[in-house]
Protein backbone atom coordinates (compact mmCIF):
# COMPACT_ATOMS: atom_id res chain seq x y z
CA UNK A 1 0.00 0.00 0.00
CA UNK A 2 1.38 3.32 -0.98
CA UNK A 3 2.02 5.65 1.84
CA UNK A 4 1.67 9.38 1.37
CA UNK A 5 2.87 10.17 4.86
CA UNK A 6 5.21 13.03 4.59
CA UNK A 7 4.40 13.77 0.92
CA UNK A 8 1.70 16.34 1.71
CA UNK A 9 2.58 19.06 4.14
CA UNK A 10 0.22 19.19 7.06
CA UNK A 11 -1.67 22.50 7.31
CA UNK A 12 -1.06 24.49 10.38
CA UNK A 13 -4.13 24.02 12.51
CA UNK A 14 -4.95 25.66 15.79
CA UNK A 15 -4.67 23.38 18.69
CA UNK A 16 -8.06 21.84 19.28
CA UNK A 17 -9.71 23.03 22.42
CA UNK A 18 -11.07 19.99 24.16
CA UNK A 19 -14.22 20.64 26.14
CA UNK A 20 -13.41 20.37 29.76
CA UNK A 21 -15.37 17.93 31.83
CA UNK A 22 -17.34 20.59 33.66
CA UNK A 23 -18.55 22.15 30.43
CA UNK A 24 -19.49 18.75 29.07
CA UNK A 25 -21.47 17.92 32.18
CA UNK A 26 -23.24 21.29 32.07
CA UNK A 27 -24.22 20.80 28.43
CA UNK A 28 -25.49 17.29 29.12
CA UNK A 29 -27.41 18.45 32.18
CA UNK A 30 -28.98 21.36 30.30
CA UNK A 31 -29.96 19.12 27.41
CA UNK A 32 -31.39 16.54 29.79
CA UNK A 33 -33.45 19.13 31.64
CA UNK A 34 -34.63 20.56 28.34
CA UNK A 35 -35.71 17.20 26.98
CA UNK A 36 -37.35 16.28 30.28
CA UNK A 37 -39.16 19.61 30.38
CA UNK A 38 -40.42 19.28 26.84
CA UNK A 39 -41.50 15.69 27.47
CA UNK A 40 -43.40 16.81 30.56
CA UNK A 41 -44.92 19.88 28.87
CA UNK A 42 -46.01 18.00 25.76
CA UNK A 43 -46.86 14.59 27.18
CA UNK A 44 -48.11 15.22 30.70
CA UNK A 45 -49.14 18.76 31.56
CA UNK A 46 -50.88 19.35 28.23
CA UNK A 47 -53.28 16.55 29.18
CA UNK A 48 -53.53 17.32 32.90
CA UNK A 49 -57.05 18.71 32.63
CA UNK A 50 -58.06 20.56 35.76
CA UNK A 51 -61.23 22.03 37.16
CA UNK A 52 -60.70 25.38 38.84
CA UNK A 53 -63.41 26.78 41.08
CA UNK A 54 -63.88 30.36 42.15
CA UNK A 55 -66.57 32.60 43.61
CA UNK A 56 -67.30 36.10 42.33
CA UNK A 57 -69.62 38.69 43.92
CA UNK A 58 -71.07 40.07 40.70
CA UNK A 59 -74.85 39.66 40.98
CA UNK A 60 -77.29 42.33 42.07
CA UNK A 61 -77.78 42.47 45.84
CA UNK A 62 -80.33 39.93 46.97
CA UNK A 63 -79.93 37.65 43.92
CA UNK A 64 -79.81 33.88 44.08
CA UNK A 65 -76.40 32.40 43.30
CA UNK A 66 -75.58 31.02 39.88
CA UNK A 67 -73.12 28.25 38.96
CA UNK A 68 -71.49 28.98 35.60
CA UNK A 69 -69.19 26.56 33.81
CA UNK A 70 -66.64 28.49 31.75
CA UNK A 71 -65.12 26.58 28.83
CA UNK A 72 -62.68 28.00 26.33
CA UNK A 73 -60.00 27.19 23.79
CA UNK A 74 -60.68 23.49 23.34
CA UNK A 75 -58.64 23.53 20.09
CA UNK A 76 -60.08 20.11 19.43
CA UNK A 77 -58.84 17.59 16.88
CA UNK A 78 -60.79 14.39 16.12
CA UNK A 79 -58.26 12.11 17.83
CA UNK A 80 -58.17 13.87 21.21
CA UNK A 81 -60.36 11.30 22.93
CA UNK A 82 -59.03 11.93 26.42
CA UNK A 83 -59.95 15.59 26.26
CA UNK A 84 -63.34 14.78 24.73
CA UNK A 85 -64.18 12.39 27.58
CA UNK A 86 -62.97 14.83 30.23
CA UNK A 87 -65.23 17.54 28.82
CA UNK A 88 -68.19 15.14 28.65
CA UNK A 89 -67.69 14.29 32.32
CA UNK A 90 -68.11 17.96 33.30
CA UNK A 91 -71.86 17.45 33.10
CA UNK A 92 -71.60 15.90 36.57
CA UNK A 93 -71.11 19.43 37.90
CA UNK A 94 -74.72 20.20 37.01
CA UNK A 95 -74.02 23.86 36.15
CA UNK A 96 -76.86 26.35 35.82
CA UNK A 97 -75.27 27.96 32.78
CA UNK A 98 -72.43 27.12 30.38
CA UNK A 99 -70.34 29.85 28.76
CA UNK A 100 -68.02 28.99 25.88
CA UNK A 101 -65.60 31.74 24.83
CA UNK A 102 -64.38 30.22 21.58
CA UNK A 103 -61.45 28.57 19.81
CA UNK A 104 -63.22 25.21 19.82
CA UNK A 105 -61.68 23.84 16.63
CA UNK A 106 -58.21 22.87 15.47
CA UNK A 107 -59.08 20.64 12.52
CA UNK A 108 -61.42 20.73 9.55
CA UNK A 109 -63.21 17.58 10.76
CA UNK A 110 -63.37 18.48 14.47
CA UNK A 111 -66.98 19.69 14.65
CA UNK A 112 -68.43 16.22 15.47
CA UNK A 113 -65.81 15.70 18.17
CA UNK A 114 -66.61 19.05 19.79
CA UNK A 115 -70.36 18.48 19.63
CA UNK A 116 -70.01 14.97 21.03
CA UNK A 117 -67.81 16.20 23.88
CA UNK A 118 -70.23 18.98 24.74
CA UNK A 119 -73.36 16.91 24.16
CA UNK A 120 -74.28 16.44 27.86
CA UNK A 121 -73.86 20.18 28.40
CA UNK A 122 -75.80 21.33 25.35
CA UNK A 123 -79.03 20.60 27.21
CA UNK A 124 -78.11 23.30 29.71
CA UNK A 125 -78.61 27.01 29.11
CA UNK A 126 -75.56 28.11 27.16
CA UNK A 127 -73.92 31.19 25.67
CA UNK A 128 -71.02 31.44 23.28
CA UNK A 129 -68.79 33.59 21.12
CA UNK A 130 -66.22 32.34 18.65
CA UNK A 131 -62.49 32.94 18.37
CA UNK A 132 -60.25 33.15 15.35
CA UNK A 133 -59.45 29.44 15.62
CA UNK A 134 -63.10 28.62 15.00
CA UNK A 135 -62.80 30.39 11.67
CA UNK A 136 -59.35 29.34 10.45
CA UNK A 137 -57.32 26.17 10.85
CA UNK A 138 -54.02 26.38 12.69
CA UNK A 139 -50.80 26.57 10.72
CA UNK A 140 -47.18 26.06 11.68
CA UNK A 141 -45.64 29.19 13.12
CA UNK A 142 -42.21 30.26 14.17
CA UNK A 143 -42.10 29.38 17.89
CA UNK A 144 -40.25 32.64 18.55
CA UNK A 145 -43.43 34.48 17.65
CA UNK A 146 -44.90 33.19 20.88
CA UNK A 147 -42.92 35.83 22.72
CA UNK A 148 -43.70 38.67 20.32
CA UNK A 149 -47.06 40.36 20.78
CA UNK A 150 -47.61 42.16 17.51
CA UNK A 151 -46.53 39.48 15.09
CA UNK A 152 -48.19 39.02 11.73
CA UNK A 153 -51.40 36.99 11.84
CA UNK A 154 -51.14 33.63 10.08
CA UNK A 155 -54.44 32.24 8.84
CA UNK A 156 -55.05 28.68 7.78
CA UNK A 157 -57.82 27.29 5.65
CA UNK A 158 -61.41 28.16 6.63
CA UNK A 159 -63.06 25.92 9.22
CA UNK A 160 -66.75 24.89 9.28
CA UNK A 161 -67.70 27.24 12.10
CA UNK A 162 -71.21 27.58 10.64
CA UNK A 163 -71.78 23.87 11.33
CA UNK A 164 -70.62 24.30 14.91
CA UNK A 165 -72.80 27.37 15.37
CA UNK A 166 -75.80 25.47 13.98
CA UNK A 167 -75.18 22.52 16.32
CA UNK A 168 -74.95 24.79 19.36
CA UNK A 169 -77.97 26.85 18.34
CA UNK A 170 -80.14 23.81 17.60
CA UNK A 171 -79.63 22.69 21.18
CA UNK A 172 -80.53 26.10 22.55
CA UNK A 173 -77.18 27.72 23.19
CA UNK A 174 -77.21 31.39 22.21
CA UNK A 175 -74.62 33.07 20.04
CA UNK A 176 -73.83 36.39 21.73
CA UNK A 177 -71.72 37.69 18.85
CA UNK A 178 -72.78 41.29 18.24
CA UNK A 179 -76.14 40.45 19.76
CA UNK A 180 -78.01 41.22 22.97
CA UNK A 181 -79.84 38.43 24.73
CA UNK A 182 -82.05 38.29 27.78
CA UNK A 183 -82.61 35.06 29.67
CA UNK A 184 -83.48 33.91 33.16
CA UNK A 185 -81.54 31.09 34.77
CA UNK A 186 -82.10 29.78 38.28
CA UNK A 187 -84.22 32.84 38.98
CA UNK A 188 -81.45 35.24 37.91
CA UNK A 189 -82.30 37.69 35.14
CA UNK A 190 -79.34 37.88 32.77
CA UNK A 191 -78.56 40.42 30.08
CA UNK A 192 -75.71 39.34 27.82
CA UNK A 193 -73.80 40.87 24.92
CA UNK A 194 -70.75 39.72 23.04
CA UNK A 195 -68.33 40.63 20.30
CA UNK A 196 -66.52 38.77 17.57
CA UNK A 197 -62.85 38.06 18.16
CA UNK A 198 -60.93 41.31 18.81
CA UNK A 199 -57.64 39.46 18.29
CA UNK A 200 -58.34 39.73 14.57
CA UNK A 201 -60.13 43.07 15.01
CA UNK A 202 -63.48 41.50 14.18
CA UNK A 203 -65.29 43.31 17.01
CA UNK A 204 -67.98 45.85 16.16
CA UNK A 205 -68.52 47.62 19.44
CA UNK A 206 -71.26 49.77 17.97
CA UNK A 207 -73.54 46.76 17.90
CA UNK A 208 -73.30 46.26 21.66
CA UNK A 209 -72.74 49.82 22.87
CA UNK A 210 -74.92 51.61 25.37
CA UNK A 211 -75.62 51.14 29.06
CA UNK A 212 -76.20 47.62 30.33
CA UNK A 213 -79.86 47.05 31.30
CA UNK A 214 -80.44 48.14 34.88
CA UNK A 215 -83.15 45.57 35.53
CA UNK A 216 -80.87 42.56 34.97
CA UNK A 217 -79.29 40.90 37.98
CA UNK A 218 -76.30 39.83 35.93
CA UNK A 219 -75.00 42.02 33.12
CA UNK A 220 -72.60 39.72 31.28
CA UNK A 221 -70.29 40.45 28.36
CA UNK A 222 -68.36 37.90 26.29
CA UNK A 223 -65.30 38.21 24.12
CA UNK A 224 -62.79 35.62 22.97
CA UNK A 225 -59.69 37.77 23.34
CA UNK A 226 -59.63 40.07 26.40
CA UNK A 227 -58.34 43.11 24.58
CA UNK A 228 -58.29 46.14 26.90
CA UNK A 229 -60.10 48.37 24.38
CA UNK A 230 -63.04 45.96 24.48
CA UNK A 231 -62.92 45.54 28.26
CA UNK A 232 -62.93 49.34 28.65
CA UNK A 233 -66.08 49.56 26.54
CA UNK A 234 -67.91 46.88 28.52
CA UNK A 235 -66.82 48.41 31.84
CA UNK A 236 -67.89 51.89 30.75
CA UNK A 237 -71.33 50.50 29.91
CA UNK A 238 -71.72 49.01 33.39
CA UNK A 239 -71.34 45.29 32.73
CA UNK A 240 -70.78 43.29 35.89
CA UNK A 241 -68.69 40.50 34.44
CA UNK A 242 -66.67 40.00 31.26
CA UNK A 243 -65.70 36.43 30.39
CA UNK A 244 -62.87 35.69 27.95
CA UNK A 245 -60.34 33.08 26.89
CA UNK A 246 -57.59 33.26 24.27
CA UNK A 247 -54.56 33.71 26.54
CA UNK A 248 -54.16 29.99 27.36
CA UNK A 249 -53.06 31.37 30.73
CA UNK A 250 -49.72 32.13 29.15
CA UNK A 251 -49.35 28.45 28.17
CA UNK A 252 -45.65 28.37 29.03
CA UNK A 253 -45.32 29.86 32.49
CA UNK A 254 -42.51 30.26 34.96
CA UNK A 255 -43.16 28.76 38.41
CA UNK A 256 -43.64 31.50 41.06
CA UNK A 257 -43.58 34.14 38.31
CA UNK A 258 -46.50 33.26 36.08
CA UNK A 259 -47.26 33.98 32.45
CA UNK A 260 -44.64 35.54 30.23
CA UNK A 261 -47.15 36.69 27.62
CA UNK A 262 -50.91 36.87 27.07
CA UNK A 263 -50.90 36.92 23.24
CA UNK A 264 -52.85 40.18 23.41
CA UNK A 265 -52.59 43.62 25.01
CA UNK A 266 -53.79 42.36 28.41
CA UNK A 267 -51.14 42.57 31.12
CA UNK A 268 -49.68 39.22 32.03
CA UNK A 269 -50.88 39.40 35.67
CA UNK A 270 -54.40 38.80 34.33
CA UNK A 271 -53.47 35.92 32.03
CA UNK A 272 -55.96 33.66 33.80
CA UNK A 273 -58.47 33.80 36.59
CA UNK A 274 -60.51 36.67 38.01
CA UNK A 275 -59.44 40.29 38.31
CA UNK A 276 -61.08 43.68 38.59
CA UNK A 277 -61.40 45.87 35.52
CA UNK A 278 -62.17 49.39 36.65
CA UNK A 279 -64.18 50.14 39.76
CA UNK A 280 -67.14 47.89 39.07
CA UNK A 281 -66.49 45.20 36.46
CA UNK A 282 -64.97 41.78 37.06
CA UNK A 283 -62.97 40.03 34.38
CA UNK A 284 -62.65 36.27 34.23
CA UNK A 285 -60.10 34.79 31.83
CA UNK A 286 -60.02 31.04 31.22
CA UNK A 287 -56.66 29.40 30.59
CA UNK A 288 -58.54 27.08 28.25
CA UNK A 289 -58.31 23.37 27.58
CA UNK A 290 -56.13 23.12 24.49
CA UNK A 291 -53.25 24.37 22.45
CA UNK A 292 -52.47 24.72 18.80
CA UNK A 293 -51.45 21.33 17.37
CA UNK A 294 -48.25 23.06 16.29
CA UNK A 295 -47.42 24.17 19.84
CA UNK A 296 -48.60 21.18 21.88
CA UNK A 297 -46.97 22.15 25.15
CA UNK A 298 -48.01 23.64 28.45
CA UNK A 299 -45.79 24.31 31.42
CA UNK A 300 -46.84 25.49 34.89
CA UNK A 301 -50.21 26.25 33.30
CA UNK A 302 -52.57 23.31 33.28
CA UNK A 303 -55.45 23.12 30.83
CA UNK A 304 -58.58 24.07 32.69
CA UNK A 305 -62.30 24.53 32.85
CA UNK A 306 -63.69 26.81 35.53
CA UNK A 307 -66.77 26.53 37.70
CA UNK A 308 -67.71 30.04 38.72
CA UNK A 309 -70.12 30.49 41.56
CA UNK A 310 -71.64 33.93 41.06
CA UNK A 311 -73.08 35.42 44.21
CA UNK A 312 -74.73 38.69 45.11
CA UNK A 313 -72.56 41.74 45.59
CA UNK A 314 -73.16 43.92 48.63
CA UNK A 315 -73.81 46.90 46.39
CA UNK A 316 -73.56 48.05 42.81
CA UNK A 317 -72.13 51.53 42.74
CA UNK A 318 -73.92 53.95 40.48
CA UNK A 319 -76.26 51.55 38.72
CA UNK A 320 -79.13 51.10 41.20
FE1 LIG B 1 -56.88 29.59 21.75
mmCIF file of N, CA, C and O in Angstrom, residues 52-70 95-99 127 185-192 217-222 239-243 273-275 281-285 306-314 316:
data_model
loop_
_atom_site.group_PDB
_atom_site.id
_atom_site.type_symbol
_atom_site.label_atom_id
_atom_site.label_comp_id
_atom_site.label_asym_id
_atom_site.label_seq_id
_atom_site.Cartn_x
_atom_site.Cartn_y
_atom_site.Cartn_z
ATOM 1 N N UNK A 52 -60.958 24.305 37.874
ATOM 2 C CA UNK A 52 -60.696 25.383 38.840
ATOM 3 C C UNK A 52 -62.043 25.931 39.291
ATOM 4 O O UNK A 52 -62.969 26.053 38.489
ATOM 5 N N UNK A 53 -62.146 26.238 40.555
ATOM 6 C CA UNK A 53 -63.409 26.780 41.080
ATOM 7 C C UNK A 53 -63.138 28.116 41.756
ATOM 8 O O UNK A 53 -62.130 28.274 42.457
ATOM 9 N N UNK A 54 -64.041 29.053 41.519
ATOM 10 C CA UNK A 54 -63.879 30.359 42.147
ATOM 11 C C UNK A 54 -65.249 30.997 42.353
ATOM 12 O O UNK A 54 -66.214 30.660 41.669
ATOM 13 N N UNK A 55 -65.325 31.910 43.283
ATOM 14 C CA UNK A 55 -66.574 32.599 43.612
ATOM 15 C C UNK A 55 -66.403 34.083 43.352
ATOM 16 O O UNK A 55 -65.388 34.671 43.750
ATOM 17 N N UNK A 56 -67.385 34.672 42.662
ATOM 18 C CA UNK A 56 -67.302 36.098 42.331
ATOM 19 C C UNK A 56 -68.575 36.810 42.770
ATOM 20 O O UNK A 56 -69.684 36.388 42.424
ATOM 21 N N UNK A 57 -68.445 37.925 43.477
ATOM 22 C CA UNK A 57 -69.620 38.692 43.922
ATOM 23 C C UNK A 57 -70.041 39.699 42.859
ATOM 24 O O UNK A 57 -69.745 40.893 42.957
ATOM 25 N N UNK A 58 -70.751 39.219 41.852
ATOM 26 C CA UNK A 58 -71.069 40.070 40.698
ATOM 27 C C UNK A 58 -72.572 40.277 40.475
ATOM 28 O O UNK A 58 -72.965 41.073 39.626
ATOM 29 N N UNK A 59 -73.408 39.551 41.213
ATOM 30 C CA UNK A 59 -74.854 39.662 40.979
ATOM 31 C C UNK A 59 -75.432 40.834 41.775
ATOM 32 O O UNK A 59 -74.840 41.318 42.743
ATOM 33 N N UNK A 60 -76.613 41.253 41.343
ATOM 34 C CA UNK A 60 -77.291 42.325 42.071
ATOM 35 C C UNK A 60 -77.548 41.883 43.503
ATOM 36 O O UNK A 60 -77.798 40.701 43.766
ATOM 37 N N UNK A 61 -77.500 42.825 44.437
ATOM 38 C CA UNK A 61 -77.776 42.467 45.836
ATOM 39 C C UNK A 61 -79.115 41.756 45.971
ATOM 40 O O UNK A 61 -80.112 42.143 45.356
ATOM 41 N N UNK A 62 -79.104 40.687 46.752
ATOM 42 C CA UNK A 62 -80.326 39.927 46.975
ATOM 43 C C UNK A 62 -80.576 38.811 45.981
ATOM 44 O O UNK A 62 -81.534 38.047 46.142
ATOM 45 N N UNK A 63 -79.731 38.679 44.941
ATOM 46 C CA UNK A 63 -79.933 37.649 43.920
ATOM 47 C C UNK A 63 -79.595 36.257 44.456
ATOM 48 O O UNK A 63 -78.771 36.108 45.355
ATOM 49 N N UNK A 64 -80.238 35.257 43.833
ATOM 50 C CA UNK A 64 -79.814 33.882 44.081
ATOM 51 C C UNK A 64 -78.436 33.679 43.448
ATOM 52 O O UNK A 64 -78.059 34.395 42.523
ATOM 53 N N UNK A 65 -77.705 32.684 43.907
ATOM 54 C CA UNK A 65 -76.399 32.402 43.300
ATOM 55 C C UNK A 65 -76.581 31.637 41.994
ATOM 56 O O UNK A 65 -77.645 31.067 41.712
ATOM 57 N N UNK A 66 -75.535 31.624 41.211
ATOM 58 C CA UNK A 66 -75.584 31.020 39.878
ATOM 59 C C UNK A 66 -74.259 30.299 39.638
ATOM 60 O O UNK A 66 -73.187 30.889 39.823
ATOM 61 N N UNK A 67 -74.338 29.036 39.225
ATOM 62 C CA UNK A 67 -73.121 28.254 38.961
ATOM 63 C C UNK A 67 -72.886 28.218 37.449
ATOM 64 O O UNK A 67 -73.702 27.658 36.703
ATOM 65 N N UNK A 68 -71.790 28.813 37.038
ATOM 66 C CA UNK A 68 -71.495 28.978 35.605
ATOM 67 C C UNK A 68 -70.235 28.195 35.258
ATOM 68 O O UNK A 68 -69.172 28.408 35.856
ATOM 69 N N UNK A 69 -70.354 27.308 34.300
ATOM 70 C CA UNK A 69 -69.188 26.561 33.812
ATOM 71 C C UNK A 69 -68.580 27.310 32.633
ATOM 72 O O UNK A 69 -69.247 27.524 31.620
ATOM 73 N N UNK A 70 -67.337 27.727 32.792
ATOM 74 C CA UNK A 70 -66.645 28.493 31.747
ATOM 75 C C UNK A 70 -65.694 27.562 30.998
ATOM 76 O O UNK A 70 -64.743 27.029 31.573
ATOM 77 N N UNK A 95 -74.045 22.397 36.118
ATOM 78 C CA UNK A 95 -74.019 23.861 36.145
ATOM 79 C C UNK A 95 -75.370 24.446 35.731
ATOM 80 O O UNK A 95 -76.118 23.838 34.967
ATOM 81 N N UNK A 96 -75.642 25.645 36.234
ATOM 82 C CA UNK A 96 -76.864 26.345 35.819
ATOM 83 C C UNK A 96 -76.727 26.898 34.409
ATOM 84 O O UNK A 96 -77.714 27.001 33.676
ATOM 85 N N UNK A 97 -75.518 27.282 34.048
ATOM 86 C CA UNK A 97 -75.272 27.959 32.777
ATOM 87 C C UNK A 97 -73.875 27.565 32.286
ATOM 88 O O UNK A 97 -72.949 27.419 33.092
ATOM 89 N N UNK A 98 -73.746 27.398 30.975
ATOM 90 C CA UNK A 98 -72.434 27.120 30.377
ATOM 91 C C UNK A 98 -72.062 28.302 29.480
ATOM 92 O O UNK A 98 -72.887 28.772 28.688
ATOM 93 N N UNK A 99 -70.845 28.773 29.616
ATOM 94 C CA UNK A 99 -70.339 29.854 28.760
ATOM 95 C C UNK A 99 -69.102 29.349 28.035
ATOM 96 O O UNK A 99 -68.151 28.865 28.664
ATOM 97 N N UNK A 127 -74.254 29.976 26.419
ATOM 98 C CA UNK A 127 -73.925 31.185 25.672
ATOM 99 C C UNK A 127 -72.547 30.991 25.054
ATOM 100 O O UNK A 127 -71.690 30.329 25.650
ATOM 101 N N UNK A 185 -82.082 32.387 34.379
ATOM 102 C CA UNK A 185 -81.536 31.091 34.769
ATOM 103 C C UNK A 185 -81.503 31.023 36.285
ATOM 104 O O UNK A 185 -80.941 31.929 36.937
ATOM 105 N N UNK A 186 -82.085 29.963 36.830
ATOM 106 C CA UNK A 186 -82.104 29.778 38.277
ATOM 107 C C UNK A 186 -82.649 31.013 39.000
ATOM 108 O O UNK A 186 -82.172 31.400 40.069
ATOM 109 N N UNK A 187 -83.603 31.663 38.383
ATOM 110 C CA UNK A 187 -84.217 32.840 38.984
ATOM 111 C C UNK A 187 -83.422 34.122 38.833
ATOM 112 O O UNK A 187 -83.808 35.162 39.360
ATOM 113 N N UNK A 188 -82.301 34.059 38.109
ATOM 114 C CA UNK A 188 -81.450 35.238 37.913
ATOM 115 C C UNK A 188 -81.693 35.786 36.510
ATOM 116 O O UNK A 188 -81.500 35.079 35.514
ATOM 117 N N UNK A 189 -82.089 37.043 36.438
ATOM 118 C CA UNK A 189 -82.301 37.688 35.137
ATOM 119 C C UNK A 189 -80.946 38.125 34.572
ATOM 120 O O UNK A 189 -80.206 38.874 35.219
ATOM 121 N N UNK A 190 -80.660 37.651 33.377
ATOM 122 C CA UNK A 190 -79.343 37.878 32.771
ATOM 123 C C UNK A 190 -79.508 38.677 31.485
ATOM 124 O O UNK A 190 -80.369 38.370 30.652
ATOM 125 N N UNK A 191 -78.680 39.701 31.349
ATOM 126 C CA UNK A 191 -78.557 40.419 30.077
ATOM 127 C C UNK A 191 -77.143 40.171 29.566
ATOM 128 O O UNK A 191 -76.164 40.373 30.300
ATOM 129 N N UNK A 192 -77.024 39.702 28.334
ATOM 130 C CA UNK A 192 -75.707 39.343 27.817
ATOM 131 C C UNK A 192 -75.473 39.979 26.444
ATOM 132 O O UNK A 192 -76.412 40.096 25.631
ATOM 133 N N UNK A 217 -80.072 41.173 36.765
ATOM 134 C CA UNK A 217 -79.294 40.897 37.983
ATOM 135 C C UNK A 217 -77.863 40.481 37.661
ATOM 136 O O UNK A 217 -76.992 40.491 38.520
ATOM 137 N N UNK A 218 -77.655 40.077 36.425
ATOM 138 C CA UNK A 218 -76.296 39.826 35.925
ATOM 139 C C UNK A 218 -76.187 40.447 34.550
ATOM 140 O O UNK A 218 -76.913 40.070 33.627
ATOM 141 N N UNK A 219 -75.287 41.416 34.410
ATOM 142 C CA UNK A 219 -74.996 42.024 33.117
ATOM 143 C C UNK A 219 -73.664 41.429 32.659
ATOM 144 O O UNK A 219 -72.610 41.720 33.232
ATOM 145 N N UNK A 220 -73.724 40.567 31.671
ATOM 146 C CA UNK A 220 -72.605 39.719 31.285
ATOM 147 C C UNK A 220 -72.146 40.064 29.868
ATOM 148 O O UNK A 220 -72.976 40.226 28.966
ATOM 149 N N UNK A 221 -70.855 40.161 29.679
ATOM 150 C CA UNK A 221 -70.294 40.448 28.360
ATOM 151 C C UNK A 221 -69.260 39.382 28.011
ATOM 152 O O UNK A 221 -68.492 38.941 28.869
ATOM 153 N N UNK A 222 -69.256 38.967 26.744
ATOM 154 C CA UNK A 222 -68.361 37.897 26.295
ATOM 155 C C UNK A 222 -67.468 38.381 25.164
ATOM 156 O O UNK A 222 -67.908 39.106 24.265
ATOM 157 N N UNK A 239 -71.205 46.753 32.632
ATOM 158 C CA UNK A 239 -71.341 45.293 32.727
ATOM 159 C C UNK A 239 -70.651 44.800 34.002
ATOM 160 O O UNK A 239 -69.600 45.303 34.385
ATOM 161 N N UNK A 240 -71.283 43.814 34.626
ATOM 162 C CA UNK A 240 -70.775 43.292 35.894
ATOM 163 C C UNK A 240 -69.601 42.345 35.695
ATOM 164 O O UNK A 240 -68.689 42.293 36.520
ATOM 165 N N UNK A 241 -69.675 41.568 34.636
ATOM 166 C CA UNK A 241 -68.691 40.503 34.437
ATOM 167 C C UNK A 241 -68.389 40.360 32.953
ATOM 168 O O UNK A 241 -69.319 40.302 32.132
ATOM 169 N N UNK A 242 -67.105 40.315 32.621
ATOM 170 C CA UNK A 242 -66.668 39.999 31.263
ATOM 171 C C UNK A 242 -65.950 38.660 31.330
ATOM 172 O O UNK A 242 -65.056 38.461 32.166
ATOM 173 N N UNK A 243 -66.343 37.750 30.435
ATOM 174 C CA UNK A 243 -65.697 36.434 30.389
ATOM 175 C C UNK A 243 -64.959 36.300 29.059
ATOM 176 O O UNK A 243 -65.494 36.658 27.994
ATOM 177 N N UNK A 273 -57.811 33.588 35.319
ATOM 178 C CA UNK A 273 -58.472 33.802 36.586
ATOM 179 C C UNK A 273 -59.207 35.127 36.651
ATOM 180 O O UNK A 273 -59.318 35.854 35.676
ATOM 181 N N UNK A 274 -59.728 35.441 37.846
ATOM 182 C CA UNK A 274 -60.510 36.672 38.011
ATOM 183 C C UNK A 274 -59.639 37.869 38.367
ATOM 184 O O UNK A 274 -58.613 37.733 39.023
ATOM 185 N N UNK A 275 -60.081 39.036 37.915
ATOM 186 C CA UNK A 275 -59.439 40.289 38.310
ATOM 187 C C UNK A 275 -60.457 41.407 38.139
ATOM 188 O O UNK A 275 -61.483 41.230 37.484
ATOM 189 N N UNK A 281 -66.418 46.419 37.282
ATOM 190 C CA UNK A 281 -66.492 45.204 36.461
ATOM 191 C C UNK A 281 -65.464 44.164 36.905
ATOM 192 O O UNK A 281 -64.319 44.499 37.206
ATOM 193 N N UNK A 282 -65.897 42.901 36.878
ATOM 194 C CA UNK A 282 -64.973 41.784 37.059
ATOM 195 C C UNK A 282 -64.644 41.189 35.689
ATOM 196 O O UNK A 282 -65.507 41.136 34.792
ATOM 197 N N UNK A 283 -63.425 40.741 35.570
ATOM 198 C CA UNK A 283 -62.973 40.025 34.378
ATOM 199 C C UNK A 283 -62.617 38.605 34.786
ATOM 200 O O UNK A 283 -61.927 38.403 35.794
ATOM 201 N N UNK A 284 -63.115 37.642 34.013
ATOM 202 C CA UNK A 284 -62.647 36.270 34.229
ATOM 203 C C UNK A 284 -62.059 35.726 32.937
ATOM 204 O O UNK A 284 -62.745 35.678 31.904
ATOM 205 N N UNK A 285 -60.797 35.329 32.988
ATOM 206 C CA UNK A 285 -60.097 34.786 31.831
ATOM 207 C C UNK A 285 -59.832 33.302 32.072
ATOM 208 O O UNK A 285 -59.232 32.926 33.088
ATOM 209 N N UNK A 306 -63.472 26.112 34.265
ATOM 210 C CA UNK A 306 -63.688 26.811 35.529
ATOM 211 C C UNK A 306 -65.159 26.761 35.906
ATOM 212 O O UNK A 306 -66.033 27.014 35.068
ATOM 213 N N UNK A 307 -65.408 26.433 37.162
ATOM 214 C CA UNK A 307 -66.768 26.532 37.696
ATOM 215 C C UNK A 307 -66.831 27.798 38.543
ATOM 216 O O UNK A 307 -66.209 27.876 39.606
ATOM 217 N N UNK A 308 -67.550 28.770 38.019
ATOM 218 C CA UNK A 308 -67.705 30.044 38.720
ATOM 219 C C UNK A 308 -69.006 30.010 39.512
ATOM 220 O O UNK A 308 -70.066 29.719 38.946
ATOM 221 N N UNK A 309 -68.909 30.288 40.774
ATOM 222 C CA UNK A 309 -70.121 30.489 41.561
ATOM 223 C C UNK A 309 -70.322 31.995 41.703
ATOM 224 O O UNK A 309 -69.527 32.677 42.353
ATOM 225 N N UNK A 310 -71.354 32.488 41.027
ATOM 226 C CA UNK A 310 -71.638 33.926 41.063
ATOM 227 C C UNK A 310 -72.611 34.185 42.203
ATOM 228 O O UNK A 310 -73.661 33.544 42.294
ATOM 229 N N UNK A 311 -72.232 35.101 43.054
ATOM 230 C CA UNK A 311 -73.080 35.423 44.210
ATOM 231 C C UNK A 311 -73.371 36.926 44.208
ATOM 232 O O UNK A 311 -72.750 37.706 43.475
ATOM 233 N N UNK A 312 -74.318 37.292 45.064
ATOM 234 C CA UNK A 312 -74.735 38.693 45.113
ATOM 235 C C UNK A 312 -73.628 39.578 45.682
ATOM 236 O O UNK A 312 -72.945 39.209 46.646
ATOM 237 N N UNK A 313 -73.472 40.734 45.045
ATOM 238 C CA UNK A 313 -72.560 41.745 45.588
ATOM 239 C C UNK A 313 -73.284 42.503 46.691
ATOM 240 O O UNK A 313 -74.517 42.504 46.770
ATOM 241 N N UNK A 314 -72.525 43.148 47.554
ATOM 242 C CA UNK A 314 -73.161 43.919 48.628
ATOM 243 C C UNK A 314 -73.833 45.166 48.065
ATOM 244 O O UNK A 314 -74.848 45.618 48.568
ATOM 245 N N UNK A 316 -73.987 47.784 44.180
ATOM 246 C CA UNK A 316 -73.558 48.051 42.812
ATOM 247 C C UNK A 316 -73.442 49.546 42.650
ATOM 248 O O UNK A 316 -74.460 50.233 42.455
#
